[in-house]
Amino acid sequence: SSSSKSSGADPVMSKQEMQCYDGTDFPWSREVEQHLNDLFHLSKFRPLQLRAINLTLSGEDLFLVMPTGGGKSLCYQLSAVCSKGFTLVISPLVSLMEDQIMYLRSINLPAVTLNASSSKEQAKTVMAGMTDPKAPFKLIYVTPEKIAKSKLLMSRLEKAYNASLLSRIAVDEVHCCSQWGHDFRPDYKLLGILKRQFPKVPLLGLTATATSSVLKDCEKILCVPRPITLTASFNRINLYYEVRTKHSDNESSINDIASLIKSRYQDQSGIVYVFSQKDAELVSSELQKKGILAYPYHANMNPDDKSQVHRKWTSNKIRVVVATVAFGMGIDKPDVRFVIHHTISKSIENYYQESGRAGRDDCPADCIVYFGFSDIFRISTMVVMENVGQQKLLQMVDYCQNVERCRRSLMAVHFDEVWDDEDCNQMCDTCCHEKDYTTVDITQHARQVVQIVELAASMDEKLTPLKLVEAWMGKGPAKRRKMIQTTMLSRLQAEAVIVRLLLQGYLREDFSFTPYTTYFYMKLGRKASLLKNQTHTLSMKMRTVEAGSAVVSICWPQYYPLLYYMVAYRPPCTIKTFCL
Ligand code: ADP
Ligand code: MG
Ligand code: ZN
C-alpha cells in the first residue's frame, strides 16, 4: 500500500492531477517500459516509482520519500537513460557510489564518479565527457564536498547546462541537508548553489527518513520552493517487530540471541547491531564460541577487512555480522531474515533504518530489539551533545517500553503517517500478545522512588540510575543509613517503573562531564510533586510473562494478592533502614 502527499500546507497538485502521473501515455512511456525490462531486468514497478519517473521527466522538482530498499535509485537511473545528456547524482558516501557504479556498469549503463580518490586522469575524462554531446556516461556521481570545493567542476557543469546536457540533479539521502535529520552532513548545506546556478534543471531529492519538518528544511537549503513530495508508506508489512527485555547481566541476552540464531534462524543470514566496537568484538566472539559463523564489523577495522566481511556475508559465507552502525548505508542484501539489536538504537528513525535491512526480498523477517535499563544511559552519554539527541533517545525508549500501542503505530507517528491499527496484521509483539499484559497501579511504587531521589537530594548525594535501582531494591552499599522503603518488585520490574517515571516526567536525567566521560544522575522531574497529592494515581501496562527464553515468574497484584498487599500497603514497621 502506498500513499502520496505534499509536504506543504496546501498540496501542489490535486490527487487527481497526481494520479495522471501513474499513466503510460507520455511521450517517453514506451522507452521507460522497455528499459525497465531490457536494461534493468525488472518486470514491474514498485509503488510510486512510475509516478516519480513521470514527474521528474516532466521537469518537476520532486522529493521522493521511500523506505530504505524501496527502490529509489531506479527512479533517477531510469530517468537518466530516457533523457538527453547526463544526470548529476549527489551521494554522501564514496563506497555507496562505487557500489552503484559497479552495478550500473554490470548492466551496461555507463556511469562515472568524481571524488577525492579519483585520479587526475579519471577526473579529466569525466570533465571532458560532461560537455560531449554524445554523452559518454548517463550518470555522474559526486560527493557534496566536490560541489562545494571544486570550482572546475562547477564551471564544467555550467557549460553542460548551457548546452542542455545537464538533464537532472538527484540528491541522494537528501535529509543530510538538515541538522534536524539523523545524519546531518555540513557539506549538504552548500548544495543550494545547484538550483541557483541551474534553475531549469529538475531536482530529485531522495530519502528514506524525513519528517515534514526535515523536508521543509531541505527545501530551503536546496532552494527548491514547493517541490512535489511523494511519500511511500513506511509500513514494511513483512517485518515482525519485537522488543525483549535485557537483563542487567550481559550473558543472558547473548545466550538468548545465540539460541534464536541456532533455532529459529538456522542457516539464515542476519545482522546483530551492538553499541560499541568493543561490544562488536565481544558479542561476535561469544557467538563464535557457540558455533555460529559470526564476524564483527565496525569503523575501526581496516577497509580491507571491512569489505571482506561485507562480501563474505553477502555471498553467505558468513551468517551473522555483529556490527556497529558503521555497517549501514549501501547494505543491500535481499534475504536478511533477522536484524537483532543487542542494544537499543539512539532514535526511532535510526531503528527503522537499521531494522529495515531485514526482509528486502519481501519475505517474512524479524526485527528484535533487546531493551536494557543501563543501555539507556550508555546511549545518553553518546547523544548528550547532539541537538535533541536526548529527546529522540527517549522516544526510542518509549517505543521499547510502551506495550499499550502497536509498535508499528509508534513508528508511523514518526513518519507523520496516518495509522490504522488493523494495518499491523498481528505482526508485532504488542498486537500479538495483547493478553499477556495487565494494567498495574504503580502509584505507591512511584512514591517510593521519588522519596529515595528526594532523600539523595537532601543529602547532596548524586544518584546514578543504577544506584537508584539498587537502593530501591535494598542493595546499596552501606555509606549513610537512612529510612527508605525498599521494593519487592523484581529487578526488571523495578527498572521498568523507573523508566516509566522518566518517560512521564516524574524523574529526569541530569548529567555532569569529566574529561573522560559523562555521568548521569536521576533527579525529580516536573511532575514529581503531583505524587504528593493523595488522589493522584499512576498506572502502566506491564508484561505478565517476560518475552525471551527466560520466563520470569509473575509477581503482579492480580496474581498474588498477598504480595500486592505487601508491596503496596506495607505497614510502617517493615520500613527498612537503608543506605544509598
Ligand atoms: P533505496 O530506496 O534504499 O535507495 P535501492 O534503489 O538501492 O533502494 O533499491 C533496493 C533494491 O530494490 C535493489 O536491489 C533494486 O534492484 C531493487 N528494486 C528496485 N526497484 C525494483 C522493482 N521495481 N522490482 C524489483 N526490485 C526492485
Ligand atoms: Mg538509496
Ligand atoms: Zn502491531
Coordinates of C-alpha atoms and ligand atoms in Angstrom, one line a residue:
S1 CA 0.0 0.0 0.0
S2 CA 1.2 3.5 -0.7
S3 CA 0.1 7.0 -0.4
S4 CA 1.3 10.3 -1.5
K5 CA 1.1 13.7 0.0
S6 CA 2.6 17.1 -0.4
S7 CA 4.7 18.4 2.4
G8 CA 3.2 21.9 2.0
A9 CA 0.1 23.1 3.8
D10 CA -1.8 23.2 0.5
P11 CA -0.9 20.5 -2.0
V12 CA 0.9 21.5 -5.1
M13 CA -1.2 19.1 -7.1
S14 CA -4.6 17.6 -6.5
K15 CA -4.9 13.9 -6.0
Q16 CA -6.4 13.5 -9.5
E17 CA -3.7 15.5 -11.2
M18 CA -1.2 13.4 -9.3
Q19 CA -2.8 10.1 -10.5
C20 CA -2.3 11.2 -14.1
Y21 CA 1.4 10.6 -13.5
D22 CA 0.8 6.9 -13.0
G23 CA -0.1 6.8 -16.7
T24 CA 1.7 5.2 -19.6
D25 CA 0.7 7.7 -22.3
F26 CA 3.6 10.1 -22.0
P27 CA 6.0 10.6 -25.0
W28 CA 8.6 8.6 -23.0
S29 CA 6.4 5.8 -21.7
R30 CA 7.4 3.2 -24.3
E31 CA 11.1 3.8 -23.7
V32 CA 10.7 3.7 -19.9
E33 CA 8.9 0.4 -20.1
Q34 CA 11.4 -1.1 -22.4
H35 CA 14.4 -0.1 -20.3
L36 CA 12.8 -1.4 -17.2
N37 CA 12.6 -4.8 -18.7
D38 CA 15.7 -5.0 -21.0
L39 CA 18.2 -2.8 -19.2
F40 CA 17.3 -3.2 -15.5
H41 CA 15.8 -6.7 -16.0
L42 CA 12.8 -5.9 -13.8
S43 CA 9.2 -6.9 -14.6
K44 CA 7.2 -4.2 -13.0
F45 CA 7.4 -1.0 -10.9
R46 CA 7.1 -0.8 -7.2
P47 CA 4.5 1.7 -5.8
L48 CA 5.3 5.3 -6.7
Q49 CA 8.3 4.5 -8.9
L50 CA 6.5 5.2 -12.2
R51 CA 4.8 8.3 -10.8
A52 CA 8.2 9.6 -9.7
I53 CA 9.8 8.9 -13.0
N54 CA 6.9 10.6 -15.0
L55 CA 7.0 13.6 -12.7
T56 CA 10.8 14.1 -13.0
L57 CA 10.7 13.5 -16.7
S58 CA 8.0 16.2 -16.9
G59 CA 10.5 18.6 -15.4
E60 CA 9.0 18.8 -11.9
D61 CA 11.1 19.2 -8.7
L62 CA 10.4 16.3 -6.6
F63 CA 11.1 14.9 -3.1
L64 CA 10.8 11.1 -3.0
V65 CA 10.4 9.6 0.4
M66 CA 10.6 5.9 0.4
P67 CA 11.8 3.3 2.9
T68 CA 15.3 2.0 2.6
G69 CA 15.4 -0.7 0.0
G70 CA 12.2 0.6 -1.6
G71 CA 13.9 1.3 -4.9
K72 CA 14.6 5.0 -5.0
S73 CA 17.7 4.7 -7.2
L74 CA 15.8 3.3 -10.1
C75 CA 13.8 6.5 -10.3
Y76 CA 16.7 8.6 -11.3
Q77 CA 18.7 5.9 -13.1
L78 CA 15.9 5.0 -15.4
S79 CA 15.0 8.7 -15.9
A80 CA 18.7 9.3 -16.8
V81 CA 18.6 6.8 -19.6
C82 CA 15.5 8.4 -21.1
S83 CA 17.0 11.9 -21.1
K84 CA 19.5 13.7 -23.2
G85 CA 22.9 14.3 -21.6
F86 CA 23.6 13.2 -18.1
T87 CA 22.2 13.2 -14.6
L88 CA 24.3 14.6 -11.7
V89 CA 23.9 12.4 -8.6
I90 CA 25.0 13.8 -5.2
S91 CA 25.7 10.9 -2.9
P92 CA 27.2 11.1 0.7
L93 CA 29.5 8.1 0.6
V94 CA 32.2 7.0 -1.7
S95 CA 31.5 3.4 -1.0
L96 CA 27.9 3.8 -1.9
M97 CA 28.7 5.5 -5.2
E98 CA 31.2 2.8 -6.1
D99 CA 28.6 0.0 -5.4
Q100 CA 26.1 1.8 -7.6
I101 CA 28.6 2.3 -10.4
M102 CA 29.7 -1.3 -10.3
Y103 CA 26.1 -2.3 -10.6
L104 CA 25.4 0.2 -13.4
R105 CA 28.4 -1.0 -15.4
S106 CA 27.3 -4.6 -15.0
I107 CA 24.0 -3.7 -16.8
N108 CA 26.0 -1.7 -19.4
L109 CA 24.8 1.6 -18.2
P110 CA 27.8 4.0 -18.4
A111 CA 28.3 5.8 -15.1
V112 CA 31.3 7.5 -13.5
T113 CA 32.3 9.2 -10.2
L114 CA 34.3 12.2 -9.1
N115 CA 35.5 12.1 -5.6
A116 CA 38.6 12.7 -3.5
S117 CA 40.1 9.4 -4.6
S118 CA 39.7 9.9 -8.3
S119 CA 42.9 10.1 -10.2
K120 CA 43.8 13.2 -12.3
E121 CA 43.3 11.2 -15.4
Q122 CA 39.9 10.0 -14.4
A123 CA 38.9 13.5 -13.4
K124 CA 39.9 14.8 -16.8
T125 CA 37.9 12.2 -18.7
V126 CA 34.8 12.9 -16.6
M127 CA 35.2 16.7 -17.0
A128 CA 35.5 16.3 -20.8
G129 CA 32.6 13.9 -21.0
M130 CA 30.3 16.4 -19.4
T131 CA 30.2 18.7 -22.4
D132 CA 30.3 15.9 -25.0
P133 CA 27.0 16.0 -26.9
K134 CA 27.3 12.2 -27.3
A135 CA 27.0 11.8 -23.5
P136 CA 29.6 9.1 -22.9
F137 CA 28.0 8.5 -19.5
K138 CA 24.5 8.9 -18.4
L139 CA 25.2 9.3 -14.7
I140 CA 27.9 11.2 -12.8
Y141 CA 28.2 10.6 -9.1
V142 CA 29.9 13.2 -6.9
T143 CA 30.2 13.9 -3.2
P144 CA 28.7 17.1 -1.9
E145 CA 32.2 18.2 -0.9
K146 CA 33.1 18.2 -4.6
I147 CA 30.3 20.6 -5.4
A148 CA 31.3 22.8 -2.6
K149 CA 35.0 22.8 -3.2
S150 CA 35.7 22.3 -6.9
K151 CA 35.4 25.5 -9.0
L152 CA 36.4 23.5 -12.0
L153 CA 33.5 21.1 -11.6
M154 CA 31.1 24.0 -11.3
S155 CA 32.3 25.6 -14.4
R156 CA 32.1 22.4 -16.4
L157 CA 28.5 21.9 -15.1
E158 CA 27.8 25.5 -16.2
K159 CA 29.0 24.6 -19.7
A160 CA 26.9 21.4 -19.8
Y161 CA 23.9 23.3 -18.6
N162 CA 24.2 25.9 -21.3
A163 CA 24.5 23.1 -23.8
S164 CA 21.3 21.5 -22.3
L165 CA 23.3 18.4 -21.3
L166 CA 22.7 18.6 -17.6
S167 CA 19.3 16.8 -17.6
R168 CA 18.6 16.3 -13.9
I169 CA 20.1 16.6 -10.4
A170 CA 19.5 13.8 -8.0
V171 CA 20.3 14.4 -4.3
D172 CA 20.5 11.1 -2.6
E173 CA 20.0 10.9 1.2
V174 CA 18.6 14.4 1.0
H175 CA 17.8 14.5 4.7
C176 CA 21.6 15.0 5.2
C177 CA 20.9 18.7 4.4
S178 CA 19.0 19.2 7.6
Q179 CA 20.6 19.2 11.0
W180 CA 17.3 18.0 12.3
G181 CA 17.7 14.8 10.4
H182 CA 19.6 11.9 11.9
D183 CA 22.5 12.2 9.6
F184 CA 23.5 15.8 9.1
R185 CA 26.4 16.5 6.7
P186 CA 27.7 20.1 6.7
D187 CA 28.6 19.9 3.0
Y188 CA 25.0 19.3 2.1
K189 CA 24.2 22.8 3.4
L190 CA 26.0 24.2 0.4
L191 CA 24.0 22.4 -2.3
G192 CA 21.6 25.3 -2.7
I193 CA 24.1 26.6 -5.3
L194 CA 22.9 23.9 -7.7
K195 CA 19.3 25.2 -8.1
R196 CA 20.5 28.8 -8.1
Q197 CA 23.0 28.2 -10.9
F198 CA 20.9 25.7 -12.8
P199 CA 17.3 26.8 -12.2
K200 CA 15.8 25.0 -15.2
V201 CA 17.2 21.6 -14.2
P202 CA 14.7 19.4 -12.3
L203 CA 15.9 18.3 -8.9
L204 CA 15.0 15.0 -7.4
G205 CA 15.7 14.6 -3.7
L206 CA 15.6 11.1 -2.2
T207 CA 15.5 9.9 1.3
A208 CA 14.2 7.1 3.5
T209 CA 13.7 9.1 6.6
A210 CA 12.3 12.5 6.7
T211 CA 9.6 14.1 8.8
S212 CA 7.8 17.1 7.2
S213 CA 9.9 19.5 9.3
V214 CA 13.1 18.0 7.9
L215 CA 11.8 18.2 4.4
K216 CA 10.8 21.8 4.8
D217 CA 14.4 22.4 5.9
C218 CA 15.7 20.6 2.9
E219 CA 13.5 22.7 0.5
K220 CA 15.0 25.9 1.9
I221 CA 18.6 24.7 1.9
L222 CA 18.3 23.3 -1.7
C223 CA 16.4 26.4 -2.9
V224 CA 13.5 24.4 -4.4
P225 CA 10.3 26.2 -3.5
R226 CA 7.3 23.9 -3.1
P227 CA 8.6 20.6 -4.7
I228 CA 6.1 17.8 -5.1
T229 CA 6.6 15.3 -2.4
L230 CA 5.8 11.7 -2.9
T231 CA 5.8 9.6 0.2
A232 CA 5.6 5.8 0.1
S233 CA 4.1 4.1 3.1
F234 CA 6.7 3.2 5.7
N235 CA 4.8 0.1 6.8
R236 CA 7.0 -2.8 6.0
I237 CA 4.3 -5.5 6.1
N238 CA 6.7 -8.5 6.0
L239 CA 8.6 -7.4 9.1
Y240 CA 7.7 -8.7 12.6
Y241 CA 8.7 -6.2 15.3
E242 CA 9.5 -7.4 18.8
V243 CA 11.1 -6.0 22.0
R244 CA 12.7 -8.2 24.5
T245 CA 13.8 -7.3 28.0
K246 CA 17.5 -7.3 28.5
H247 CA 18.8 -8.4 31.9
S248 CA 21.5 -6.5 33.7
D249 CA 23.9 -9.3 33.1
N250 CA 25.1 -9.3 29.5
E251 CA 25.3 -13.0 29.3
S252 CA 21.7 -13.9 29.2
S253 CA 20.9 -11.7 26.3
I254 CA 23.8 -13.2 24.3
N255 CA 22.6 -16.7 25.2
D256 CA 19.2 -15.7 24.1
I257 CA 20.5 -14.3 20.8
A258 CA 22.6 -17.4 20.2
S259 CA 19.7 -19.8 20.7
L260 CA 17.5 -17.8 18.4
I261 CA 20.1 -17.8 15.7
K262 CA 20.6 -21.6 16.1
S263 CA 17.0 -22.5 16.2
R264 CA 14.6 -20.0 14.6
Y265 CA 17.1 -18.7 12.1
Q266 CA 19.0 -21.8 11.4
D267 CA 21.1 -21.4 8.2
Q268 CA 19.7 -18.0 7.7
S269 CA 21.5 -14.7 7.4
G270 CA 21.2 -11.7 9.6
I271 CA 22.7 -8.7 11.5
V272 CA 23.2 -8.2 15.2
Y273 CA 23.6 -4.5 15.9
V274 CA 25.7 -3.5 19.0
F275 CA 26.5 -0.3 20.8
S276 CA 30.3 -0.2 20.5
Q277 CA 33.3 -1.6 18.8
K278 CA 34.2 -3.4 21.9
D279 CA 30.7 -5.0 22.0
A280 CA 31.1 -6.0 18.4
E281 CA 34.2 -7.9 19.2
L282 CA 32.8 -9.4 22.4
V283 CA 29.4 -10.4 21.1
S284 CA 30.8 -11.9 17.9
S285 CA 33.4 -14.0 19.8
E286 CA 30.7 -15.2 22.2
L287 CA 28.6 -16.2 19.3
Q288 CA 31.5 -17.9 17.6
K289 CA 32.2 -19.9 20.8
K290 CA 28.6 -21.2 20.5
G291 CA 29.3 -22.4 17.0
I292 CA 27.8 -19.5 15.0
L293 CA 29.6 -18.1 12.0
A294 CA 29.6 -14.5 13.2
Y295 CA 32.1 -11.7 12.4
P296 CA 32.5 -8.2 13.8
Y297 CA 32.2 -5.1 11.7
H298 CA 33.0 -1.6 13.0
A299 CA 34.5 1.7 11.9
N300 CA 37.9 0.9 13.4
M301 CA 38.7 -2.1 11.3
N302 CA 40.8 -1.6 8.2
P303 CA 39.0 -1.1 5.0
D304 CA 40.1 -4.5 3.5
D305 CA 38.7 -6.4 6.5
K306 CA 35.5 -4.5 6.4
S307 CA 34.9 -5.1 2.7
Q308 CA 35.9 -8.8 3.2
V309 CA 33.3 -9.2 5.9
H310 CA 30.7 -7.5 3.8
R311 CA 31.5 -9.6 0.8
K312 CA 31.5 -12.9 2.6
W313 CA 28.3 -12.1 4.3
T314 CA 26.7 -11.1 1.0
S315 CA 27.7 -14.4 -0.5
N316 CA 26.5 -16.3 2.6
K317 CA 30.0 -17.5 3.7
I318 CA 29.4 -15.6 6.9
R319 CA 26.0 -15.9 8.5
V320 CA 25.9 -13.1 11.0
V321 CA 27.6 -9.7 11.1
V322 CA 27.9 -8.3 14.6
A323 CA 28.1 -4.6 13.7
T324 CA 28.0 -1.1 15.0
V325 CA 26.0 1.4 13.0
A326 CA 29.1 1.7 10.7
F327 CA 27.5 -1.2 8.9
G328 CA 24.8 0.8 7.3
M329 CA 24.4 2.7 4.1
G330 CA 24.8 0.6 0.9
I331 CA 23.9 -2.7 2.6
D332 CA 21.5 -4.3 0.1
K333 CA 21.3 -8.0 0.8
P334 CA 17.8 -9.1 0.0
D335 CA 17.5 -12.2 2.1
V336 CA 18.3 -10.9 5.6
R337 CA 16.0 -12.9 7.8
F338 CA 16.7 -11.1 11.1
V339 CA 18.1 -7.9 12.5
I340 CA 18.7 -8.1 16.2
H341 CA 19.6 -5.1 18.3
H342 CA 21.7 -6.1 21.2
T343 CA 21.4 -2.5 22.3
I344 CA 18.6 -0.1 21.5
S345 CA 19.2 2.5 18.7
K346 CA 19.6 6.1 19.5
S347 CA 16.4 7.2 17.9
I348 CA 13.3 5.6 16.2
E349 CA 14.5 6.8 12.8
N350 CA 17.8 5.0 13.3
Y351 CA 16.0 1.9 14.5
Y352 CA 13.7 2.0 11.5
Q353 CA 16.6 2.3 9.1
E354 CA 18.7 -0.4 10.8
S355 CA 16.0 -2.9 11.3
G356 CA 14.7 -2.1 7.8
R357 CA 17.7 -4.0 6.3
A358 CA 15.7 -7.2 7.1
G359 CA 13.4 -8.7 4.5
R360 CA 14.2 -6.6 1.4
D361 CA 13.1 -9.6 -0.6
D362 CA 9.5 -9.1 0.7
C363 CA 9.6 -12.4 2.5
P364 CA 9.0 -12.6 6.3
A365 CA 11.8 -11.4 8.6
D366 CA 12.1 -10.4 12.2
C367 CA 13.3 -7.2 13.9
I368 CA 14.1 -7.8 17.6
V369 CA 15.5 -5.3 20.0
Y370 CA 16.9 -6.0 23.4
F371 CA 15.9 -3.3 25.8
G372 CA 18.1 -2.9 28.8
F373 CA 17.9 -0.3 31.6
S374 CA 21.6 0.6 31.8
D375 CA 21.8 0.9 27.9
I376 CA 19.6 3.9 28.1
F377 CA 22.3 5.8 30.0
R378 CA 25.1 4.4 27.9
I379 CA 23.5 5.9 24.8
S380 CA 22.6 9.1 26.7
T381 CA 26.3 9.6 27.2
M382 CA 26.8 9.4 23.4
V383 CA 23.9 11.6 22.3
V384 CA 24.1 14.2 25.1
M385 CA 25.9 16.7 22.9
E386 CA 23.5 16.3 19.9
N387 CA 20.7 18.7 19.3
V388 CA 17.5 17.0 20.5
G389 CA 19.5 13.8 20.9
Q390 CA 18.2 13.1 24.4
Q391 CA 14.6 13.7 23.3
K392 CA 15.0 11.3 20.4
L393 CA 16.5 8.7 22.6
L394 CA 13.6 8.9 25.0
Q395 CA 11.3 8.3 22.1
M396 CA 13.1 5.1 21.3
V397 CA 12.9 4.2 24.9
D398 CA 9.2 4.9 24.8
Y399 CA 8.9 2.6 21.7
C400 CA 10.5 -0.2 23.7
Q401 CA 8.6 0.1 27.0
N402 CA 5.3 1.0 25.6
V403 CA 3.1 -2.1 25.4
E404 CA -0.1 -0.2 25.2
R405 CA 0.3 0.6 21.5
C406 CA 1.2 -1.3 18.4
R407 CA 4.9 -1.0 17.7
R408 CA 4.1 0.0 14.1
S409 CA 1.8 2.7 15.2
L410 CA 4.6 4.3 17.2
M411 CA 6.8 4.3 14.1
A412 CA 4.1 5.6 11.9
V413 CA 3.7 8.7 14.2
H414 CA 7.4 9.4 13.5
F415 CA 6.9 9.4 9.8
D416 CA 3.7 11.5 10.0
E417 CA 1.8 8.7 8.6
V418 CA -1.9 8.2 9.2
W419 CA -2.2 4.9 11.0
D420 CA -4.9 2.3 11.3
D421 CA -4.1 -0.4 13.9
E422 CA -5.5 -3.0 11.6
D423 CA -2.6 -2.4 9.3
C424 CA -0.2 -4.3 11.6
N425 CA -1.9 -7.5 11.0
Q426 CA -0.6 -9.1 14.2
M427 CA 3.0 -8.5 13.0
C428 CA 4.3 -7.0 16.2
D429 CA 4.7 -8.4 19.7
T430 CA 2.2 -6.0 21.4
C431 CA -0.6 -6.8 18.9
C432 CA 0.3 -10.5 19.1
H433 CA 0.4 -10.8 22.8
E434 CA -2.2 -8.3 24.0
K435 CA -3.4 -10.8 26.6
D436 CA 0.0 -11.1 28.2
Y437 CA -0.2 -7.5 29.5
T438 CA -2.1 -6.2 32.5
T439 CA -2.6 -2.7 33.8
V440 CA -0.9 -2.2 37.1
D441 CA -1.3 0.7 39.6
I442 CA 2.2 2.0 40.2
T443 CA 1.4 5.0 42.4
Q444 CA 2.9 3.6 45.5
H445 CA 6.0 2.4 43.7
A446 CA 6.4 5.9 42.2
R447 CA 6.1 7.5 45.7
Q448 CA 8.8 5.2 47.0
V449 CA 11.2 6.1 44.1
V450 CA 10.5 9.8 44.4
Q451 CA 11.2 9.5 48.2
I452 CA 14.6 8.0 47.5
V453 CA 15.5 10.7 45.0
E454 CA 14.4 13.4 47.4
L455 CA 16.4 11.9 50.1
A456 CA 19.5 11.8 48.0
A457 CA 19.0 15.4 47.0
S458 CA 18.6 16.4 50.6
M459 CA 21.9 14.7 51.4
D460 CA 23.5 16.3 48.4
E461 CA 24.2 12.9 47.0
K462 CA 24.3 12.2 43.3
L463 CA 22.2 9.2 42.4
T464 CA 23.0 7.3 39.3
P465 CA 20.2 5.3 37.7
L466 CA 22.0 2.1 38.8
K467 CA 22.3 3.3 42.4
L468 CA 18.7 4.3 42.4
V469 CA 17.5 0.8 41.4
E470 CA 19.9 -0.8 43.9
A471 CA 18.8 1.5 46.7
W472 CA 15.2 0.8 46.0
M473 CA 15.8 -2.9 46.0
G474 CA 17.7 -2.7 49.2
K475 CA 21.1 -3.5 47.8
G476 CA 23.1 -0.3 48.1
P477 CA 26.5 -0.2 49.7
A478 CA 26.5 1.0 53.3
K479 CA 27.5 4.6 53.4
R480 CA 24.9 6.5 55.2
R481 CA 21.9 4.9 56.8
K482 CA 18.5 6.4 56.2
M483 CA 14.9 5.4 56.3
I484 CA 13.5 4.5 52.9
Q485 CA 11.0 2.0 51.7
T486 CA 12.5 -0.8 49.6
T487 CA 10.6 -2.7 47.0
M488 CA 9.6 -6.3 46.5
L489 CA 9.5 -5.9 42.7
S490 CA 11.9 -7.9 40.7
R491 CA 14.8 -6.0 39.2
L492 CA 13.3 -5.9 35.8
Q493 CA 10.0 -4.6 37.1
A494 CA 11.8 -2.0 39.3
E495 CA 13.7 -0.9 36.3
A496 CA 10.5 -0.7 34.2
V497 CA 8.8 1.5 36.8
I498 CA 11.8 3.9 36.8
V499 CA 11.9 4.1 33.0
R500 CA 8.2 4.8 33.1
L501 CA 8.7 7.6 35.6
L502 CA 11.5 9.0 33.5
L503 CA 9.4 9.0 30.3
Q504 CA 6.4 10.6 32.0
G505 CA 8.4 13.4 33.6
Y506 CA 8.3 12.3 37.3
L507 CA 12.0 11.8 37.0
R508 CA 14.6 13.4 34.8
E509 CA 18.2 12.9 33.8
D510 CA 20.8 15.3 34.9
F511 CA 24.4 15.0 33.8
S512 CA 27.9 16.2 34.5
F513 CA 31.0 15.9 32.5
T514 CA 34.5 14.8 33.3
P515 CA 37.3 14.8 30.7
Y516 CA 36.7 11.1 30.3
T517 CA 33.0 10.5 30.4
T518 CA 29.6 11.9 31.2
Y519 CA 27.8 10.8 34.3
F520 CA 24.0 10.6 34.5
Y521 CA 22.1 11.2 37.6
M522 CA 18.4 10.9 38.5
K523 CA 16.6 14.0 39.6
L524 CA 13.0 14.8 40.3
G525 CA 11.1 15.7 37.2
R526 CA 8.5 18.4 36.7
K527 CA 5.6 16.1 37.6
A528 CA 7.1 14.6 40.8
S529 CA 5.2 17.0 43.1
L530 CA 1.9 15.6 41.8
L531 CA 2.5 12.5 43.8
K532 CA 2.2 14.5 47.0
N533 CA -1.5 14.7 46.1
Q534 CA -3.1 11.6 47.6
T535 CA -5.7 11.4 44.8
H536 CA -3.1 11.3 42.1
T537 CA -2.6 7.9 40.6
L538 CA -0.4 6.4 38.0
S539 CA -0.6 3.1 36.2
M540 CA 1.2 1.3 33.5
K541 CA 0.7 -1.8 31.4
M542 CA 3.2 -4.5 32.1
R543 CA 4.1 -7.8 30.7
T544 CA 3.0 -10.6 32.9
V545 CA 5.3 -13.0 31.2
E546 CA 8.7 -11.9 30.1
A547 CA 9.4 -12.4 26.4
G548 CA 12.6 -14.3 25.5
S549 CA 13.9 -17.6 26.6
A550 CA 14.0 -16.9 30.3
V551 CA 10.5 -16.8 31.7
V552 CA 10.3 -14.8 34.8
S553 CA 7.7 -15.6 37.3
I554 CA 4.8 -13.3 37.6
C555 CA 4.6 -11.2 40.7
W556 CA 2.0 -8.7 39.9
P557 CA -1.0 -7.9 42.1
Q558 CA -3.7 -9.7 40.1
Y559 CA -1.8 -12.9 40.5
Y560 CA -0.5 -12.7 44.0
P561 CA -2.9 -10.7 46.2
L562 CA -0.8 -11.2 49.3
L563 CA 2.3 -9.9 47.7
Y564 CA 0.5 -6.9 46.3
Y565 CA -0.6 -6.2 49.9
M566 CA 3.0 -6.3 51.0
V567 CA 4.3 -4.2 48.2
A568 CA 1.6 -1.5 48.1
Y569 CA 0.4 -1.3 51.7
R570 CA 3.3 -2.3 53.7
P571 CA 2.8 -1.1 57.3
P572 CA 5.4 1.3 58.7
C573 CA 7.1 -1.4 60.8
T574 CA 8.5 -3.0 57.6
I575 CA 10.4 0.1 56.6
K576 CA 14.0 -0.9 56.4
T577 CA 17.0 1.0 57.5
F578 CA 18.8 1.5 54.3
C579 CA 21.7 3.1 52.7
L580 CA 22.1 5.0 49.5
Ligands
ADP1 P1 16.8 2.6 -1.8 O1 15.4 3.1 -1.9 O2 17.2 2.2 -0.4 O3 17.8 3.6 -2.4 P2 17.6 0.9 -3.9 O4 17.3 1.9 -5.0 O5 19.0 0.7 -3.5 O6 16.8 1.3 -2.6 O7 16.9 -0.5 -4.3 C1 16.9 -1.6 -3.4 C2 16.7 -2.9 -4.2 O8 15.4 -2.9 -4.8 C3 17.7 -3.0 -5.3 O9 18.3 -4.3 -5.2 C4 16.9 -2.9 -6.6 O10 17.4 -3.7 -7.6 C5 15.5 -3.4 -6.1 N1 14.4 -2.9 -6.9 C6 14.2 -1.6 -7.2 N2 13.1 -1.4 -8.0 C7 12.6 -2.7 -8.1 C8 11.4 -3.2 -8.8 N3 10.6 -2.4 -9.5 N4 11.2 -4.5 -8.8 C9 12.1 -5.3 -8.1 N5 13.2 -4.9 -7.5 C10 13.4 -3.6 -7.5
MG2 MG 19.4 4.5 -1.9
ZN3 ZN 1.2 -4.2 16.0

